[in-house]
mmCIF file of C-alpha atoms in Angstrom:
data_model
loop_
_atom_site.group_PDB
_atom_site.id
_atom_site.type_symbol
_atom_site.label_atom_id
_atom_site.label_comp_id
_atom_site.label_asym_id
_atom_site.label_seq_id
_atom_site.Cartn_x
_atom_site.Cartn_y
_atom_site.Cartn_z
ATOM 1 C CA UNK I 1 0.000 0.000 0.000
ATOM 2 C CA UNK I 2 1.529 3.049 -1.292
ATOM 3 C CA UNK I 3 -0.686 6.272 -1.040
ATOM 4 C CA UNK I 4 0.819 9.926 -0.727
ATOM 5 C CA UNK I 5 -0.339 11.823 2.614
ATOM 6 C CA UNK I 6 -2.535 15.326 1.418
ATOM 7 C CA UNK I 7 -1.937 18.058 3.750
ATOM 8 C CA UNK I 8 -6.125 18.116 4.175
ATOM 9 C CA UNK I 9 -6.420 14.989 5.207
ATOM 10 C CA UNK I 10 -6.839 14.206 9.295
ATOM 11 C CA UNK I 11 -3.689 12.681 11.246
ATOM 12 C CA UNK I 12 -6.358 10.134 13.641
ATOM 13 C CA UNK I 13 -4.884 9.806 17.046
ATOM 14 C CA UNK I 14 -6.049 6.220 19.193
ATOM 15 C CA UNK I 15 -8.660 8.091 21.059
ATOM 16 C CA UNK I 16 -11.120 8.397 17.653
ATOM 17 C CA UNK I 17 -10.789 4.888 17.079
ATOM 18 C CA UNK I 18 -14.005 2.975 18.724
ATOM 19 C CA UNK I 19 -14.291 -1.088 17.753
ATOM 20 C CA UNK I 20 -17.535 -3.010 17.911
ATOM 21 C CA UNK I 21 -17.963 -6.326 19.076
ATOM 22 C CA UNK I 22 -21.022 -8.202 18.079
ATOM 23 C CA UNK I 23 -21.615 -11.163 20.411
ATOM 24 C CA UNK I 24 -24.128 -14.181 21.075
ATOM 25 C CA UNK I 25 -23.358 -16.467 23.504
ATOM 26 C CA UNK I 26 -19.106 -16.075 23.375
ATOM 27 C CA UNK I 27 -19.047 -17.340 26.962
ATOM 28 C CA UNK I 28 -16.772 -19.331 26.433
ATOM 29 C CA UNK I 29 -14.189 -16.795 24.391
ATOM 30 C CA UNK I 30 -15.433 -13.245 24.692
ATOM 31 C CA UNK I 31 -12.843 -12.858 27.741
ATOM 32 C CA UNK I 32 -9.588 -13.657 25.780
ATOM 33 C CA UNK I 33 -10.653 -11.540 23.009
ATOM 34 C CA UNK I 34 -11.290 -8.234 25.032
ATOM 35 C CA UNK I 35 -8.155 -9.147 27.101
ATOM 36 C CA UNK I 36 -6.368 -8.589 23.873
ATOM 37 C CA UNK I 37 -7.966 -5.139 23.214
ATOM 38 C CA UNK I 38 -6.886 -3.776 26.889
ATOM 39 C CA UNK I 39 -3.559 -2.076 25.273
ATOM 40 C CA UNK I 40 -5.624 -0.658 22.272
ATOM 41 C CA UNK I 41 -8.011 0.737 25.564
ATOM 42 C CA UNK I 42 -4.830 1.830 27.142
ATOM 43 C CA UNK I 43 -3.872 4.122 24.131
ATOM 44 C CA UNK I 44 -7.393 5.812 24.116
ATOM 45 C CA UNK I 45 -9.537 3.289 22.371
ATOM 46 C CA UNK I 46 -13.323 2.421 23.102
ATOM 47 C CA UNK I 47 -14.390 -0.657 23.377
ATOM 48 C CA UNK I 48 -18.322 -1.609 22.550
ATOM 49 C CA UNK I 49 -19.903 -4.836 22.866
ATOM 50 C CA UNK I 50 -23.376 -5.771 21.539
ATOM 51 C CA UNK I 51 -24.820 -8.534 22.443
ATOM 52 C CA UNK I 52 -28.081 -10.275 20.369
ATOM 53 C CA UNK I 53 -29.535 -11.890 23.346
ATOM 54 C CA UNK I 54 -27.073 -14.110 24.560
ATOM 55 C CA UNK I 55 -28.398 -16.879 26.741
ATOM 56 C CA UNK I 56 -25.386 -17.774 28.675
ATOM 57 C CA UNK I 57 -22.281 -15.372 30.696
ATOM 58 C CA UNK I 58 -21.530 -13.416 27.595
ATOM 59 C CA UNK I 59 -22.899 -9.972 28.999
ATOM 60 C CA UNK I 60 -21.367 -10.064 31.920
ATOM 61 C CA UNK I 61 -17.890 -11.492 31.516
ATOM 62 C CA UNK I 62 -17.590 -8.439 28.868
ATOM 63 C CA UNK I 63 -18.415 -5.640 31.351
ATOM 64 C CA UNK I 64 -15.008 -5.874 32.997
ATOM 65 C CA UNK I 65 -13.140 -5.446 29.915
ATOM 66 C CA UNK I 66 -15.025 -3.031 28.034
ATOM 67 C CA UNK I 67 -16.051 0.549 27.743
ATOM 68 C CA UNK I 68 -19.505 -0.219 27.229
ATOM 69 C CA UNK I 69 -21.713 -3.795 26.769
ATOM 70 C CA UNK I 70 -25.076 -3.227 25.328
ATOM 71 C CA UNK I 71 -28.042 -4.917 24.219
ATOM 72 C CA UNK I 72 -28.620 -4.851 20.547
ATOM 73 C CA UNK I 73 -31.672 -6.522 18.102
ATOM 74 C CA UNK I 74 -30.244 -10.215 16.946
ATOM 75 C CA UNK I 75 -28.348 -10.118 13.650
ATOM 76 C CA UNK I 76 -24.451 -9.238 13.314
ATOM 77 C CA UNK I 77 -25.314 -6.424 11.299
ATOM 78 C CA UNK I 78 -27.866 -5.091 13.340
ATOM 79 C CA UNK I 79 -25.777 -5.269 16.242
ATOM 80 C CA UNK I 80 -22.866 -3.260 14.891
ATOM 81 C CA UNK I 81 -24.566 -0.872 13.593
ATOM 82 C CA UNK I 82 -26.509 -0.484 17.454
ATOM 83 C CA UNK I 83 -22.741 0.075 18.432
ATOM 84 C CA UNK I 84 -21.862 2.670 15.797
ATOM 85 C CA UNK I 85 -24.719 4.216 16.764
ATOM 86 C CA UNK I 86 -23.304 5.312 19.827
ATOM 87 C CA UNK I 87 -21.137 7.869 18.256
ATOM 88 C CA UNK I 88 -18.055 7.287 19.856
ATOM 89 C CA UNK I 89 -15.071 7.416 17.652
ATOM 90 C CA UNK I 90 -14.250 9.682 13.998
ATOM 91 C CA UNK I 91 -13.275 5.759 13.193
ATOM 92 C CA UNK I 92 -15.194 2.558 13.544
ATOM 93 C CA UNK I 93 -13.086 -1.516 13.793
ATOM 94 C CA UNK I 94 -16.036 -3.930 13.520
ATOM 95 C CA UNK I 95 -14.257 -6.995 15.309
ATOM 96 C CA UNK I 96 -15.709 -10.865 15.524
ATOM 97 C CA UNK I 97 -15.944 -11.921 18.784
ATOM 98 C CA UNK I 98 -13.554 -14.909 17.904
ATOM 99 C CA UNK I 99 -11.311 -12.634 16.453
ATOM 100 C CA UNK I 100 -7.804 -11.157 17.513
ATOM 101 C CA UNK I 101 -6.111 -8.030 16.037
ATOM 102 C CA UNK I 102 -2.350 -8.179 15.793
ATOM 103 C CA UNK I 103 -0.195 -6.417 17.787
ATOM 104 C CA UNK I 104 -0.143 -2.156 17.057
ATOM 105 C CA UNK I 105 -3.375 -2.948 14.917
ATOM 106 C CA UNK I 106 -4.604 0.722 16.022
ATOM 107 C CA UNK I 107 -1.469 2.069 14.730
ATOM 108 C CA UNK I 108 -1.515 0.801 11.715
ATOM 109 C CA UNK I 109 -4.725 1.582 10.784
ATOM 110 C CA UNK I 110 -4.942 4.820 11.378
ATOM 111 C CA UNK I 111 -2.154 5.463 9.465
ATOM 112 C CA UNK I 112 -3.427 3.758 6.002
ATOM 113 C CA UNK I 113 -6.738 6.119 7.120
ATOM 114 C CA UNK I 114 -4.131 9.509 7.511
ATOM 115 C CA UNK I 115 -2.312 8.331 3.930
ATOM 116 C CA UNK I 116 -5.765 8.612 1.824
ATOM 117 C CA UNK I 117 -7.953 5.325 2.741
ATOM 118 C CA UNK I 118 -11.112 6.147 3.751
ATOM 119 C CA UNK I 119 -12.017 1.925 4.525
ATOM 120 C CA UNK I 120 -10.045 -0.950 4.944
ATOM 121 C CA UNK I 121 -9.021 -4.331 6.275
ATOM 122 C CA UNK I 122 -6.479 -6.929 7.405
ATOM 123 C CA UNK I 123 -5.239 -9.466 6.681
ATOM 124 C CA UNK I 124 -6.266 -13.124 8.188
ATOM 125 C CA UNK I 125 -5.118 -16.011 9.675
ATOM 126 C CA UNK I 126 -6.778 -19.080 10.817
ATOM 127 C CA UNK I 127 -6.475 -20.954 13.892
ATOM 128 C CA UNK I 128 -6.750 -24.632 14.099
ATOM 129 C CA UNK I 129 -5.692 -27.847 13.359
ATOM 130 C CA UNK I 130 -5.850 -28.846 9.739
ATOM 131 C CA UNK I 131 -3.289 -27.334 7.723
ATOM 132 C CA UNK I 132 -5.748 -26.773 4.746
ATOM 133 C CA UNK I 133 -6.564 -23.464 6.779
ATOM 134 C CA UNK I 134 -3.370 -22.125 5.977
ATOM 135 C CA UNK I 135 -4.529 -22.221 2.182
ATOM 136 C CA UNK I 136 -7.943 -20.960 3.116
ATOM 137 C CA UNK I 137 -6.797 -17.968 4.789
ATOM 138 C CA UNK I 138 -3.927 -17.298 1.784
ATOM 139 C CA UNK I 139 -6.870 -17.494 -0.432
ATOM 140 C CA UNK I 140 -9.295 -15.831 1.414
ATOM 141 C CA UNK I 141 -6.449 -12.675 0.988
ATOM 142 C CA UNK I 142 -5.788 -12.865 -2.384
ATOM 143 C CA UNK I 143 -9.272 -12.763 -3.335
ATOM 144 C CA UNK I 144 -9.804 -9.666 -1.084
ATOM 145 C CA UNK I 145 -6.937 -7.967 -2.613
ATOM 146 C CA UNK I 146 -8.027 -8.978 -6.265
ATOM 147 C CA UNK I 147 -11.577 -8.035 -5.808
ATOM 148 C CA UNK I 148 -11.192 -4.890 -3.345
ATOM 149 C CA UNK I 149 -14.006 -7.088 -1.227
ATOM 150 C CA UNK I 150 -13.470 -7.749 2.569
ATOM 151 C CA UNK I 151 -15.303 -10.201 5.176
ATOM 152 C CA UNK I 152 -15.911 -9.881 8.477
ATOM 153 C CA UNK I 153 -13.070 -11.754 9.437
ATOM 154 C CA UNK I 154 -10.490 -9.561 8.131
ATOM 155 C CA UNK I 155 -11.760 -6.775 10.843
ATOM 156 C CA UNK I 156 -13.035 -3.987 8.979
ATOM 157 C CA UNK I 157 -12.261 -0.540 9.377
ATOM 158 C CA UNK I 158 -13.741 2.697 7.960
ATOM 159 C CA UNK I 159 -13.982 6.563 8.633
ATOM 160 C CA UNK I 160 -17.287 7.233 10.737
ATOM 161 C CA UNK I 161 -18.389 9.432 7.837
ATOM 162 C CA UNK I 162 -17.832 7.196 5.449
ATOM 163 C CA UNK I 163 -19.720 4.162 7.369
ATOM 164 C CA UNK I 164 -22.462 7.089 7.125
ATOM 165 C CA UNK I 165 -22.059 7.680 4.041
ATOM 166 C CA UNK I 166 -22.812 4.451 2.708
ATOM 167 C CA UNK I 167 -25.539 3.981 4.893
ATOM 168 C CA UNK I 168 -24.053 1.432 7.729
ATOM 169 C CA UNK I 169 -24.292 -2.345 7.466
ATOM 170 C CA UNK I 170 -27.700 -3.476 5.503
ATOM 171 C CA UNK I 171 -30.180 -5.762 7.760
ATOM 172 C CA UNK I 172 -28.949 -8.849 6.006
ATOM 173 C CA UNK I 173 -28.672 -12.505 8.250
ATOM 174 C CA UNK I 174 -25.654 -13.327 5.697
ATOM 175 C CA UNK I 175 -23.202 -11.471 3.279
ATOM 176 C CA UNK I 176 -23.353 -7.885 5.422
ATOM 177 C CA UNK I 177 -19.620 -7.819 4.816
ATOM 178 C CA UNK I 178 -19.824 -8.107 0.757
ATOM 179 C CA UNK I 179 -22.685 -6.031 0.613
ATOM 180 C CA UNK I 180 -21.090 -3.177 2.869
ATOM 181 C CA UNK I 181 -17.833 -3.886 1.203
ATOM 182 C CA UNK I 182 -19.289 -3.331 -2.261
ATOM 183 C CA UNK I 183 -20.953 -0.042 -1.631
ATOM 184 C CA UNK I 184 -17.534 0.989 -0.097
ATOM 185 C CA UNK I 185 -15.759 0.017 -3.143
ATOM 186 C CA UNK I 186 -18.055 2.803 -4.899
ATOM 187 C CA UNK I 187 -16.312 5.197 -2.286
ATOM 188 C CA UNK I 188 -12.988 4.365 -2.622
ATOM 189 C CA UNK I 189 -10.048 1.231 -2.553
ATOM 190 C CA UNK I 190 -9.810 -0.512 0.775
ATOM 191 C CA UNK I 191 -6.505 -0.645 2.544
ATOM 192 C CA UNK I 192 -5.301 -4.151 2.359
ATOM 193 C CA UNK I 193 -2.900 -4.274 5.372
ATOM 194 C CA UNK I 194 -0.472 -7.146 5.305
ATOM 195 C CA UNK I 195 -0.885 -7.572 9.214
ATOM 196 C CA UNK I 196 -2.791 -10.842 10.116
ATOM 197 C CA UNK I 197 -5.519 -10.592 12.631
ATOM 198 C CA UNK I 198 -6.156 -14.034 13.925
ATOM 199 C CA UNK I 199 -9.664 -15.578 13.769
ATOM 200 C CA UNK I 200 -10.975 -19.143 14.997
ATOM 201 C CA UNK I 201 -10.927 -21.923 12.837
ATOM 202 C CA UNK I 202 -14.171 -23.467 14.506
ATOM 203 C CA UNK I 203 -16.917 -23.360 12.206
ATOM 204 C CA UNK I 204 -14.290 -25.034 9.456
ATOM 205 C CA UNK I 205 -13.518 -28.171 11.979
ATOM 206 C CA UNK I 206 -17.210 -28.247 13.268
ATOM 207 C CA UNK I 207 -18.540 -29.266 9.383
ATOM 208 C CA UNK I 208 -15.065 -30.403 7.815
ATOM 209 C CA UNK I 209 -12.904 -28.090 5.967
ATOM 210 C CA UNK I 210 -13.698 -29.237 2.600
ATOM 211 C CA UNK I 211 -17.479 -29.309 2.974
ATOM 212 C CA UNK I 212 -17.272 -25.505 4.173
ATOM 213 C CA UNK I 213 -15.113 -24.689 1.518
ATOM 214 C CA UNK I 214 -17.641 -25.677 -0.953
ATOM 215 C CA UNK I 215 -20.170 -24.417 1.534
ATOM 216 C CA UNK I 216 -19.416 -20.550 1.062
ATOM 217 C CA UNK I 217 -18.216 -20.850 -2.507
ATOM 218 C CA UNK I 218 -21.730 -22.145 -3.123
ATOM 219 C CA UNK I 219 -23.424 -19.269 -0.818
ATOM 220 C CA UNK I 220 -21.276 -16.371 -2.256
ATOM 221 C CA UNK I 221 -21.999 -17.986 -6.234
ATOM 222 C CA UNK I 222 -25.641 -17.787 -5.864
ATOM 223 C CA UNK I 223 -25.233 -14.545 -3.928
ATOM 224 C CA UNK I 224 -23.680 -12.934 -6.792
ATOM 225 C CA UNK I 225 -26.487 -14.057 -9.111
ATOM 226 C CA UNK I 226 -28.664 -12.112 -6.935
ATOM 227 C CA UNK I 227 -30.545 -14.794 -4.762
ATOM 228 C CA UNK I 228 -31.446 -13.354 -1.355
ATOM 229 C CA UNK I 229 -29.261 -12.937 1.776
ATOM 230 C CA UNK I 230 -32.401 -14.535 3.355
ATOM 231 C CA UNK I 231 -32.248 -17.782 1.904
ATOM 232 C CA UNK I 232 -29.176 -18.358 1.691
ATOM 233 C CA UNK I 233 -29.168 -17.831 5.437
ATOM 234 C CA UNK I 234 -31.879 -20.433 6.038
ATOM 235 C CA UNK I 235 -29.139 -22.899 4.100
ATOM 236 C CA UNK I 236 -25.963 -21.910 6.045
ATOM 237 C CA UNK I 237 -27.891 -22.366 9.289
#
């Protein structure tokens, strides 16, 4: 990523940087992963957790390690955008729940943001066993930098007004990311940062590598031919 700094454009400090953790019953992780974020809080951060109802500990294992935990209506991208909502932050980081950013992630975000970026992304890496998830996450890159779209894996980033701008994250029970990373596409290129944030491997050991390989190939084809986020839902589920 090469882009030349304009004199206009904002130098973002830590403190505007506010991430948004969507959760539903993460009891079992939703500690580790705001444990990780305490240094990010340290350098002026804000932390927001939304949880869709969770029926176990989630809620209150997060209140220790965050600036604020609320309730938001079920659905990923309804939760995040209850957390932008809040206003906090001239940046938003929309971060998985099973989902670590690497080390100085607010650093280097802020300063693809300062060099002309108005959106953006990292890099991913999957945790777990099989070593096919080594290829899925190399592939899962090189797609993202080939067709400028992002999922919610790779922790995306974006300017508050710009996340305004495009009108948030549509009320879709599948593909929010590709949907919110096309209409950002219309806005500008997305920062492809080359540092890995690391994200559980789970749902690819719970149904077999392979088979969820196929899985989302199949989802995102019939996606792009326009079938509804709706259905395709019902068949993920």
């Amino acid at each position: 990523m090469s882009v030349a700094v304009s004199d206009a454009m904002p130098i973002f400090e830590p403190t505007h940087l506010c991430i948004v953790v969507p959760v539903l019953n993460e009891a079992q992780g939703i500690q580790a992963t705001l444990q990780a974020l305490a240094p990010l809080r340290q350098r002026g951060a804000r932390v927001v957790v939304v949880d869709g109802g969770s029926q176990d500990d989630t809620r209150a294992l997060a209140q220790a390690h965050a600036d604020a935990v609320i309730e938001g209506p079920r659905g990923r991208a309804l939760q995040m955008n209850a957390g932008a909502a809040l206003g906090w932050g001239e940046v938003l980081l929309f971060l998985h729940a099973d989902t670590t950013l690497p080390e100085h992630a607010d650093a280097h975000l802020l300063q693809a943001l300062s060099q002309g970026h108005v959106w953006g992304r990292f890099d991913v890496r999957i945790d777990g066993r099989p070593r096919m998830l080594a290829v899925v996450a190399a592939m899962m890159n090189l797609r993202s930098r080939w067709t400028g779209i992002a999922t919610g894996d790779q922790a995306i980033f974006m300017r508050r007004a710009t996340f305004a701008q495009v009108g948030g994250f549509a009320p879709l029970p599948l593909m929010e990311d590709i949907d919110l990373s096309q209409r950002l596409c219309a806005v500008g290129p997305p920062a492809c940062l080359r540092q890995r944030v690391l994200t559980s491997g789970r749902r690819w050991e719970q149904r077999g590598v392979w088979r969820t390989i196929v899985l989302m190939w199949r989802l995102r084809w019939r996606y792009w031919r326009g079938e509804s986020a709706h259905s395709l839902a019902e068949d993920y589920r």
